[in-house]
Amino acid sequence: MLFAHQDTWRPERAGLPRLRVLLGRDWERYLELTHPQVRGRFAASRVLLRFAAAAALGVRPESVEIGYGLTGRPQLRGYDGVHVSLSHTDGLLLVGLATDGAIGVDAEPATRTLYGPGLDRHVCTPYELARIEALPLAERNPAVLRLWTLKEAYSKARGLGLRFPFTDFGFTPDQAPEDVLRPDGTPASMGRWLLRTSSLGGRYTLAVAVEDAGFGRTADTAARTALDPAVVDAVAAALGEEERPAVAGEEW
């Protein structure tokens, strides 16, 4: 996980020509945004993701291309072994990368108030609500906030976002989560997910959910091995090239 503050991470200050290169296919989408704050946040989060992915893959940021799935989840084109996730809130940018399986990250201001009426209709399962109501009053809102960020992260990792009702699954709200739970509190995923929540400087609550896809961790993320050789050969042949590029991923 990597974070940055938007007031200090300002890629647009590098100039529009440089920003256009760094945004790549996201450039047109950037131009369509009319609100200055939304446009700045969009550029900052995508450039941060490219720099983080470039560091993990050992390539230049300009060579990293971000694509989007049917549900809008970002992905790295050509690098199926590296999964990514984005979140932003109140000036904070958060990026997550994983090689075990799908990843989702989320961040919320620690001052956000979520505890109140209607939790059973929109946020909590019966099991979670009973555990939260058993806590001292001062601990209830922080517990709900951790639950909310973790549910956001898990839903992002599943590629469903808010389309997955938060009352249909849950976690332990009063201790470190170890598994995804059914509404009645029984385990649902049998340890297939790594789940964590944490505090960032007391100002933000962060959450991450990483799936164990069962294939082990991808240890080698270099561009020359992360790309499918058959795909590179097919592209090279289509372009009339006689040999594969020396470092696939930097040129392609």
PDB file of C-alpha atoms in Angstrom:
ATOM      1  CA  MET A   1       0.000   0.000   0.000  1.00  0.00           C
ATOM      2  CA  LEU A   2       1.217   3.480  -0.879  1.00  0.00           C
ATOM      3  CA  PHE A   3      -0.312   6.815   0.095  1.00  0.00           C
ATOM      4  CA  ALA A   4       0.218  10.450  -0.827  1.00  0.00           C
ATOM      5  CA  HIS A   5      -1.406  13.737   0.070  1.00  0.00           C
ATOM      6  CA  GLN A   6      -2.944  15.565  -2.849  1.00  0.00           C
ATOM      7  CA  ASP A   7      -1.632  18.944  -1.684  1.00  0.00           C
ATOM      8  CA  THR A   8       1.940  17.703  -2.160  1.00  0.00           C
ATOM      9  CA  TRP A   9       1.462  15.177  -4.978  1.00  0.00           C
ATOM     10  CA  ARG A  10       0.637  17.481  -7.908  1.00  0.00           C
ATOM     11  CA  PRO A  11       1.619  15.922 -11.257  1.00  0.00           C
ATOM     12  CA  GLU A  12      -0.077  18.720 -13.237  1.00  0.00           C
ATOM     13  CA  ARG A  13       2.727  21.046 -12.114  1.00  0.00           C
ATOM     14  CA  ALA A  14       5.060  19.123 -14.423  1.00  0.00           C
ATOM     15  CA  GLY A  15       3.254  20.727 -17.374  1.00  0.00           C
ATOM     16  CA  LEU A  16       0.529  19.474 -19.700  1.00  0.00           C
ATOM     17  CA  PRO A  17       2.861  17.723 -22.206  1.00  0.00           C
ATOM     18  CA  ARG A  18       4.419  15.635 -19.413  1.00  0.00           C
ATOM     19  CA  LEU A  19       1.038  15.023 -17.781  1.00  0.00           C
ATOM     20  CA  ARG A  20      -0.423  13.834 -21.083  1.00  0.00           C
ATOM     21  CA  VAL A  21       2.367  11.254 -21.409  1.00  0.00           C
ATOM     22  CA  LEU A  22       1.887  10.062 -17.831  1.00  0.00           C
ATOM     23  CA  LEU A  23      -1.893   9.765 -18.149  1.00  0.00           C
ATOM     24  CA  GLY A  24      -1.774   7.894 -21.462  1.00  0.00           C
ATOM     25  CA  ARG A  25      -5.243   6.619 -22.356  1.00  0.00           C
ATOM     26  CA  ASP A  26      -6.694   8.487 -19.354  1.00  0.00           C
ATOM     27  CA  TRP A  27      -5.837  11.825 -20.968  1.00  0.00           C
ATOM     28  CA  GLU A  28      -9.172  12.159 -22.794  1.00  0.00           C
ATOM     29  CA  ARG A  29     -11.085  11.292 -19.654  1.00  0.00           C
ATOM     30  CA  TYR A  30      -9.044  13.891 -17.757  1.00  0.00           C
ATOM     31  CA  LEU A  31     -10.001  16.588 -20.281  1.00  0.00           C
ATOM     32  CA  GLU A  32     -13.686  15.713 -19.947  1.00  0.00           C
ATOM     33  CA  LEU A  33     -13.687  16.536 -16.232  1.00  0.00           C
ATOM     34  CA  THR A  34     -14.765  20.126 -15.623  1.00  0.00           C
ATOM     35  CA  HIS A  35     -14.460  20.498 -11.841  1.00  0.00           C
ATOM     36  CA  PRO A  36     -10.865  21.540 -10.990  1.00  0.00           C
ATOM     37  CA  GLN A  37     -10.729  19.535  -7.751  1.00  0.00           C
ATOM     38  CA  VAL A  38     -12.100  16.374  -9.373  1.00  0.00           C
ATOM     39  CA  ARG A  39      -9.761  16.773 -12.340  1.00  0.00           C
ATOM     40  CA  GLY A  40      -6.730  17.269 -10.070  1.00  0.00           C
ATOM     41  CA  ARG A  41      -7.620  14.245  -7.954  1.00  0.00           C
ATOM     42  CA  PHE A  42      -8.136  12.078 -11.014  1.00  0.00           C
ATOM     43  CA  ALA A  43      -4.735  13.018 -12.456  1.00  0.00           C
ATOM     44  CA  ALA A  44      -2.936  12.641  -9.120  1.00  0.00           C
ATOM     45  CA  SER A  45      -4.378   9.188  -8.365  1.00  0.00           C
ATOM     46  CA  ARG A  46      -3.653   7.770 -11.842  1.00  0.00           C
ATOM     47  CA  VAL A  47      -0.113   9.119 -11.948  1.00  0.00           C
ATOM     48  CA  LEU A  48       0.542   7.806  -8.425  1.00  0.00           C
ATOM     49  CA  LEU A  49      -0.676   4.371  -9.528  1.00  0.00           C
ATOM     50  CA  ARG A  50       1.597   4.451 -12.582  1.00  0.00           C
ATOM     51  CA  PHE A  51       4.664   5.368 -10.517  1.00  0.00           C
ATOM     52  CA  ALA A  52       3.884   2.674  -7.929  1.00  0.00           C
ATOM     53  CA  ALA A  53       3.344   0.034 -10.617  1.00  0.00           C
ATOM     54  CA  ALA A  54       6.493   1.114 -12.463  1.00  0.00           C
ATOM     55  CA  ALA A  55       8.539   0.663  -9.289  1.00  0.00           C
ATOM     56  CA  ALA A  56       7.098  -2.818  -8.759  1.00  0.00           C
ATOM     57  CA  LEU A  57       7.604  -3.863 -12.382  1.00  0.00           C
ATOM     58  CA  GLY A  58      10.981  -2.242 -12.955  1.00  0.00           C
ATOM     59  CA  VAL A  59       9.831  -0.148 -15.931  1.00  0.00           C
ATOM     60  CA  ARG A  60       9.315   3.538 -16.713  1.00  0.00           C
ATOM     61  CA  PRO A  61       6.026   5.111 -15.503  1.00  0.00           C
ATOM     62  CA  GLU A  62       5.263   6.168 -19.076  1.00  0.00           C
ATOM     63  CA  SER A  63       5.170   2.524 -20.165  1.00  0.00           C
ATOM     64  CA  VAL A  64       2.515   1.525 -17.626  1.00  0.00           C
ATOM     65  CA  GLU A  65      -0.952   1.451 -19.149  1.00  0.00           C
ATOM     66  CA  ILE A  66      -4.044   1.454 -16.964  1.00  0.00           C
ATOM     67  CA  GLY A  67      -7.152  -0.308 -18.192  1.00  0.00           C
ATOM     68  CA  TYR A  68     -10.570  -0.759 -16.622  1.00  0.00           C
ATOM     69  CA  GLY A  69     -12.789  -3.791 -16.212  1.00  0.00           C
ATOM     70  CA  LEU A  70     -16.508  -3.930 -16.908  1.00  0.00           C
ATOM     71  CA  THR A  71     -17.226  -2.636 -13.404  1.00  0.00           C
ATOM     72  CA  GLY A  72     -14.634   0.152 -13.622  1.00  0.00           C
ATOM     73  CA  ARG A  73     -11.958  -1.575 -11.543  1.00  0.00           C
ATOM     74  CA  PRO A  74      -8.475  -0.453 -12.656  1.00  0.00           C
ATOM     75  CA  GLN A  75      -5.997  -3.004 -13.965  1.00  0.00           C
ATOM     76  CA  LEU A  76      -2.543  -2.997 -15.518  1.00  0.00           C
ATOM     77  CA  ARG A  77      -2.699  -3.916 -19.189  1.00  0.00           C
ATOM     78  CA  GLY A  78      -0.333  -6.787 -19.962  1.00  0.00           C
ATOM     79  CA  TYR A  79       0.490  -7.628 -16.333  1.00  0.00           C
ATOM     80  CA  ASP A  80      -2.119 -10.113 -15.185  1.00  0.00           C
ATOM     81  CA  GLY A  81      -0.017 -11.150 -12.190  1.00  0.00           C
ATOM     82  CA  VAL A  82      -0.129  -7.700 -10.565  1.00  0.00           C
ATOM     83  CA  HIS A  83      -3.479  -6.517  -9.180  1.00  0.00           C
ATOM     84  CA  VAL A  84      -4.184  -2.906  -8.227  1.00  0.00           C
ATOM     85  CA  SER A  85      -6.741  -0.805  -6.379  1.00  0.00           C
ATOM     86  CA  LEU A  86      -7.313   2.921  -5.804  1.00  0.00           C
ATOM     87  CA  SER A  87      -8.998   5.004  -3.123  1.00  0.00           C
ATOM     88  CA  HIS A  88      -9.140   8.689  -2.226  1.00  0.00           C
ATOM     89  CA  THR A  89     -10.748  10.738   0.507  1.00  0.00           C
ATOM     90  CA  ASP A  90     -10.343  14.181   2.005  1.00  0.00           C
ATOM     91  CA  GLY A  91      -7.054  14.921   0.238  1.00  0.00           C
ATOM     92  CA  LEU A  92      -5.548  11.451   0.756  1.00  0.00           C
ATOM     93  CA  LEU A  93      -4.640   9.191  -2.181  1.00  0.00           C
ATOM     94  CA  LEU A  94      -4.221   5.456  -1.566  1.00  0.00           C
ATOM     95  CA  VAL A  95      -2.843   2.808  -3.931  1.00  0.00           C
ATOM     96  CA  GLY A  96      -2.716  -0.941  -3.356  1.00  0.00           C
ATOM     97  CA  LEU A  97      -0.749  -3.536  -5.340  1.00  0.00           C
ATOM     98  CA  ALA A  98      -0.729  -7.299  -4.814  1.00  0.00           C
ATOM     99  CA  THR A  99       0.578 -10.413  -6.536  1.00  0.00           C
ATOM    100  CA  ASP A 100      -1.335 -12.993  -4.450  1.00  0.00           C
ATOM    101  CA  GLY A 101      -4.686 -12.217  -6.022  1.00  0.00           C
ATOM    102  CA  ALA A 102      -7.276  -9.447  -6.323  1.00  0.00           C
ATOM    103  CA  ILE A 103      -6.825  -6.470  -3.987  1.00  0.00           C
ATOM    104  CA  GLY A 104      -9.110  -3.728  -2.726  1.00  0.00           C
ATOM    105  CA  VAL A 105      -8.175  -0.709  -0.611  1.00  0.00           C
ATOM    106  CA  ASP A 106     -10.246   2.019   1.008  1.00  0.00           C
ATOM    107  CA  ALA A 107      -9.669   5.072   3.197  1.00  0.00           C
ATOM    108  CA  GLU A 108     -12.010   7.242   5.236  1.00  0.00           C
ATOM    109  CA  PRO A 109     -11.454  10.271   7.516  1.00  0.00           C
ATOM    110  CA  ALA A 110     -11.270   9.129  11.127  1.00  0.00           C
ATOM    111  CA  THR A 111     -13.733  11.898  12.036  1.00  0.00           C
ATOM    112  CA  ARG A 112     -16.526  10.522   9.832  1.00  0.00           C
ATOM    113  CA  THR A 113     -19.639   9.605  11.839  1.00  0.00           C
ATOM    114  CA  LEU A 114     -21.328   6.367  10.763  1.00  0.00           C
ATOM    115  CA  TYR A 115     -22.778   4.985  14.002  1.00  0.00           C
ATOM    116  CA  GLY A 116     -26.465   5.788  14.250  1.00  0.00           C
ATOM    117  CA  PRO A 117     -29.954   4.633  13.239  1.00  0.00           C
ATOM    118  CA  GLY A 118     -30.323   2.485  10.142  1.00  0.00           C
ATOM    119  CA  LEU A 119     -27.126   0.457  10.462  1.00  0.00           C
ATOM    120  CA  ASP A 120     -29.100  -2.767  10.109  1.00  0.00           C
ATOM    121  CA  ARG A 121     -30.584  -1.564   6.808  1.00  0.00           C
ATOM    122  CA  HIS A 122     -27.466  -0.259   5.095  1.00  0.00           C
ATOM    123  CA  VAL A 123     -24.209  -1.315   6.792  1.00  0.00           C
ATOM    124  CA  CYS A 124     -24.302  -4.110   9.356  1.00  0.00           C
ATOM    125  CA  THR A 125     -25.353  -7.733   9.502  1.00  0.00           C
ATOM    126  CA  PRO A 126     -27.305  -8.868  12.600  1.00  0.00           C
ATOM    127  CA  TYR A 127     -24.103 -10.423  13.990  1.00  0.00           C
ATOM    128  CA  GLU A 128     -22.091  -7.224  13.505  1.00  0.00           C
ATOM    129  CA  LEU A 129     -24.773  -5.009  14.997  1.00  0.00           C
ATOM    130  CA  ALA A 130     -25.023  -7.153  18.128  1.00  0.00           C
ATOM    131  CA  ARG A 131     -21.232  -7.023  18.616  1.00  0.00           C
ATOM    132  CA  ILE A 132     -21.143  -3.250  18.082  1.00  0.00           C
ATOM    133  CA  GLU A 133     -23.979  -2.555  20.513  1.00  0.00           C
ATOM    134  CA  ALA A 134     -22.088  -4.554  23.166  1.00  0.00           C
ATOM    135  CA  LEU A 135     -19.124  -2.149  22.941  1.00  0.00           C
ATOM    136  CA  PRO A 136     -18.730   0.963  25.100  1.00  0.00           C
ATOM    137  CA  LEU A 137     -20.381   3.951  23.425  1.00  0.00           C
ATOM    138  CA  ALA A 138     -17.077   5.678  22.606  1.00  0.00           C
ATOM    139  CA  GLU A 139     -15.854   2.614  20.680  1.00  0.00           C
ATOM    140  CA  ARG A 140     -18.915   2.093  18.506  1.00  0.00           C
ATOM    141  CA  ASN A 141     -18.326   4.677  15.769  1.00  0.00           C
ATOM    142  CA  PRO A 142     -14.636   3.673  15.277  1.00  0.00           C
ATOM    143  CA  ALA A 143     -15.786   0.039  15.005  1.00  0.00           C
ATOM    144  CA  VAL A 144     -18.423   0.895  12.384  1.00  0.00           C
ATOM    145  CA  LEU A 145     -15.873   3.002  10.492  1.00  0.00           C
ATOM    146  CA  ARG A 146     -13.444   0.056  10.365  1.00  0.00           C
ATOM    147  CA  LEU A 147     -16.260  -2.184   9.152  1.00  0.00           C
ATOM    148  CA  TRP A 148     -17.268   0.273   6.446  1.00  0.00           C
ATOM    149  CA  THR A 149     -13.751   0.709   5.047  1.00  0.00           C
ATOM    150  CA  LEU A 150     -13.143  -3.046   5.123  1.00  0.00           C
ATOM    151  CA  LYS A 151     -16.416  -3.737   3.322  1.00  0.00           C
ATOM    152  CA  GLU A 152     -15.516  -1.119   0.719  1.00  0.00           C
ATOM    153  CA  ALA A 153     -12.083  -2.712   0.229  1.00  0.00           C
ATOM    154  CA  TYR A 154     -13.518  -6.239  -0.026  1.00  0.00           C
ATOM    155  CA  SER A 155     -16.203  -5.136  -2.498  1.00  0.00           C
ATOM    156  CA  LYS A 156     -13.578  -3.425  -4.661  1.00  0.00           C
ATOM    157  CA  ALA A 157     -11.433  -6.562  -4.655  1.00  0.00           C
ATOM    158  CA  ARG A 158     -14.466  -8.550  -5.787  1.00  0.00           C
ATOM    159  CA  GLY A 159     -15.031  -5.988  -8.550  1.00  0.00           C
ATOM    160  CA  LEU A 160     -18.537  -5.216  -7.322  1.00  0.00           C
ATOM    161  CA  GLY A 161     -18.238  -1.968  -5.353  1.00  0.00           C
ATOM    162  CA  LEU A 162     -21.507  -0.780  -3.816  1.00  0.00           C
ATOM    163  CA  ARG A 163     -23.461  -3.242  -5.985  1.00  0.00           C
ATOM    164  CA  PHE A 164     -22.719  -5.836  -3.289  1.00  0.00           C
ATOM    165  CA  PRO A 165     -25.130  -5.086  -0.366  1.00  0.00           C
ATOM    166  CA  PHE A 166     -23.102  -4.556   2.810  1.00  0.00           C
ATOM    167  CA  THR A 167     -25.733  -6.358   4.872  1.00  0.00           C
ATOM    168  CA  ASP A 168     -25.102  -9.604   2.944  1.00  0.00           C
ATOM    169  CA  PHE A 169     -21.596 -10.197   4.349  1.00  0.00           C
ATOM    170  CA  GLY A 170     -19.592  -9.102   7.340  1.00  0.00           C
ATOM    171  CA  PHE A 171     -16.523  -9.172   9.575  1.00  0.00           C
ATOM    172  CA  THR A 172     -15.751  -9.112  13.285  1.00  0.00           C
ATOM    173  CA  PRO A 173     -16.171  -5.450  14.270  1.00  0.00           C
ATOM    174  CA  ASP A 174     -14.497  -5.586  17.681  1.00  0.00           C
ATOM    175  CA  GLN A 175     -11.274  -7.455  16.847  1.00  0.00           C
ATOM    176  CA  ALA A 176      -8.883  -8.069  13.954  1.00  0.00           C
ATOM    177  CA  PRO A 177     -10.839  -9.662  11.072  1.00  0.00           C
ATOM    178  CA  GLU A 178      -9.753 -13.155  10.114  1.00  0.00           C
ATOM    179  CA  ASP A 179     -12.417 -14.182   7.611  1.00  0.00           C
ATOM    180  CA  VAL A 180     -15.393 -13.008   5.608  1.00  0.00           C
ATOM    181  CA  LEU A 181     -18.527 -13.845   7.584  1.00  0.00           C
ATOM    182  CA  ARG A 182     -22.110 -14.668   6.699  1.00  0.00           C
ATOM    183  CA  PRO A 183     -24.854 -12.465   8.202  1.00  0.00           C
ATOM    184  CA  ASP A 184     -25.131 -14.855  11.159  1.00  0.00           C
ATOM    185  CA  GLY A 185     -21.394 -14.594  11.903  1.00  0.00           C
ATOM    186  CA  THR A 186     -20.264 -17.973  10.558  1.00  0.00           C
ATOM    187  CA  PRO A 187     -17.129 -18.093   8.332  1.00  0.00           C
ATOM    188  CA  ALA A 188     -17.792 -17.805   4.616  1.00  0.00           C
ATOM    189  CA  SER A 189     -14.434 -17.840   2.852  1.00  0.00           C
ATOM    190  CA  MET A 190     -12.368 -20.245   4.984  1.00  0.00           C
ATOM    191  CA  GLY A 191      -9.279 -18.043   5.201  1.00  0.00           C
ATOM    192  CA  ARG A 192      -9.130 -17.173   1.503  1.00  0.00           C
ATOM    193  CA  TRP A 193      -8.755 -13.454   2.228  1.00  0.00           C
ATOM    194  CA  LEU A 194      -6.124 -11.365   3.979  1.00  0.00           C
ATOM    195  CA  LEU A 195      -7.990  -8.576   5.780  1.00  0.00           C
ATOM    196  CA  ARG A 196      -6.456  -5.608   7.605  1.00  0.00           C
ATOM    197  CA  THR A 197      -7.512  -2.231   8.974  1.00  0.00           C
ATOM    198  CA  SER A 198      -5.190   0.424  10.351  1.00  0.00           C
ATOM    199  CA  SER A 199      -4.973   4.072  11.364  1.00  0.00           C
ATOM    200  CA  LEU A 200      -2.886   6.588   9.439  1.00  0.00           C
ATOM    201  CA  GLY A 201      -1.644   9.247  11.828  1.00  0.00           C
ATOM    202  CA  GLY A 202      -4.964   9.188  13.663  1.00  0.00           C
ATOM    203  CA  ARG A 203      -6.480  11.122  10.723  1.00  0.00           C
ATOM    204  CA  TYR A 204      -7.613   8.292   8.471  1.00  0.00           C
ATOM    205  CA  THR A 205      -8.871   4.734   8.761  1.00  0.00           C
ATOM    206  CA  LEU A 206      -7.423   2.439   6.096  1.00  0.00           C
ATOM    207  CA  ALA A 207      -8.481  -1.037   5.003  1.00  0.00           C
ATOM    208  CA  VAL A 208      -7.111  -3.621   2.603  1.00  0.00           C
ATOM    209  CA  ALA A 209      -8.505  -6.944   1.382  1.00  0.00           C
ATOM    210  CA  VAL A 210      -6.295  -9.313  -0.640  1.00  0.00           C
ATOM    211  CA  GLU A 211      -7.528 -12.580  -2.106  1.00  0.00           C
ATOM    212  CA  ASP A 212      -5.451 -15.736  -1.958  1.00  0.00           C
ATOM    213  CA  ALA A 213      -6.150 -17.067  -5.434  1.00  0.00           C
ATOM    214  CA  GLY A 214      -4.429 -20.348  -4.590  1.00  0.00           C
ATOM    215  CA  PHE A 215      -1.571 -19.999  -7.075  1.00  0.00           C
ATOM    216  CA  GLY A 216       0.992 -18.559  -4.681  1.00  0.00           C
ATOM    217  CA  ARG A 217       2.630 -15.163  -4.811  1.00  0.00           C
ATOM    218  CA  THR A 218       4.123 -13.913  -8.072  1.00  0.00           C
ATOM    219  CA  ALA A 219       7.726 -13.277  -7.078  1.00  0.00           C
ATOM    220  CA  ASP A 220       9.024 -12.139 -10.477  1.00  0.00           C
ATOM    221  CA  THR A 221       7.256  -9.017 -11.729  1.00  0.00           C
ATOM    222  CA  ALA A 222       9.874  -7.931 -14.278  1.00  0.00           C
ATOM    223  CA  ALA A 223       8.368  -6.765 -17.545  1.00  0.00           C
ATOM    224  CA  ARG A 224      10.159  -9.364 -19.663  1.00  0.00           C
ATOM    225  CA  THR A 225       8.607 -12.219 -17.670  1.00  0.00           C
ATOM    226  CA  ALA A 226       5.290 -10.653 -16.662  1.00  0.00           C
ATOM    227  CA  LEU A 227       4.147 -10.282 -20.257  1.00  0.00           C
ATOM    228  CA  ASP A 228       2.810 -13.305 -22.110  1.00  0.00           C
ATOM    229  CA  PRO A 229       5.572 -14.250 -24.621  1.00  0.00           C
ATOM    230  CA  ALA A 230       3.014 -15.590 -27.097  1.00  0.00           C
ATOM    231  CA  VAL A 231       1.203 -12.241 -27.120  1.00  0.00           C
ATOM    232  CA  VAL A 232       4.463 -10.332 -27.616  1.00  0.00           C
ATOM    233  CA  ASP A 233       5.441 -12.659 -30.496  1.00  0.00           C
ATOM    234  CA  ALA A 234       2.018 -12.203 -32.121  1.00  0.00           C
ATOM    235  CA  VAL A 235       2.246  -8.401 -31.898  1.00  0.00           C
ATOM    236  CA  ALA A 236       5.796  -8.425 -33.235  1.00  0.00           C
ATOM    237  CA  ALA A 237       4.762 -10.636 -36.154  1.00  0.00           C
ATOM    238  CA  ALA A 238       1.802  -8.402 -36.929  1.00  0.00           C
ATOM    239  CA  LEU A 239       4.108  -5.395 -37.065  1.00  0.00           C
ATOM    240  CA  GLY A 240       6.531  -7.203 -39.335  1.00  0.00           C
ATOM    241  CA  GLU A 241       9.266  -7.422 -36.691  1.00  0.00           C
ATOM    242  CA  GLU A 242      11.762 -10.242 -37.067  1.00  0.00           C
ATOM    243  CA  GLU A 243      12.817 -10.358 -33.433  1.00  0.00           C
ATOM    244  CA  ARG A 244      11.163  -9.737 -30.118  1.00  0.00           C
ATOM    245  CA  PRO A 245      12.141  -6.434 -28.430  1.00  0.00           C
ATOM    246  CA  ALA A 246      15.054  -6.715 -26.009  1.00  0.00           C
ATOM    247  CA  VAL A 247      12.921  -5.608 -23.041  1.00  0.00           C
ATOM    248  CA  ALA A 248       9.262  -6.276 -23.626  1.00  0.00           C
ATOM    249  CA  GLY A 249       7.135  -3.908 -21.596  1.00  0.00           C
ATOM    250  CA  GLU A 250       9.442  -0.913 -21.971  1.00  0.00           C
ATOM    251  CA  GLU A 251       8.955  -0.753 -25.709  1.00  0.00           C
ATOM    252  CA  TRP A 252       5.472  -2.235 -25.858  1.00  0.00           C
TER     253      TRP A 252
END
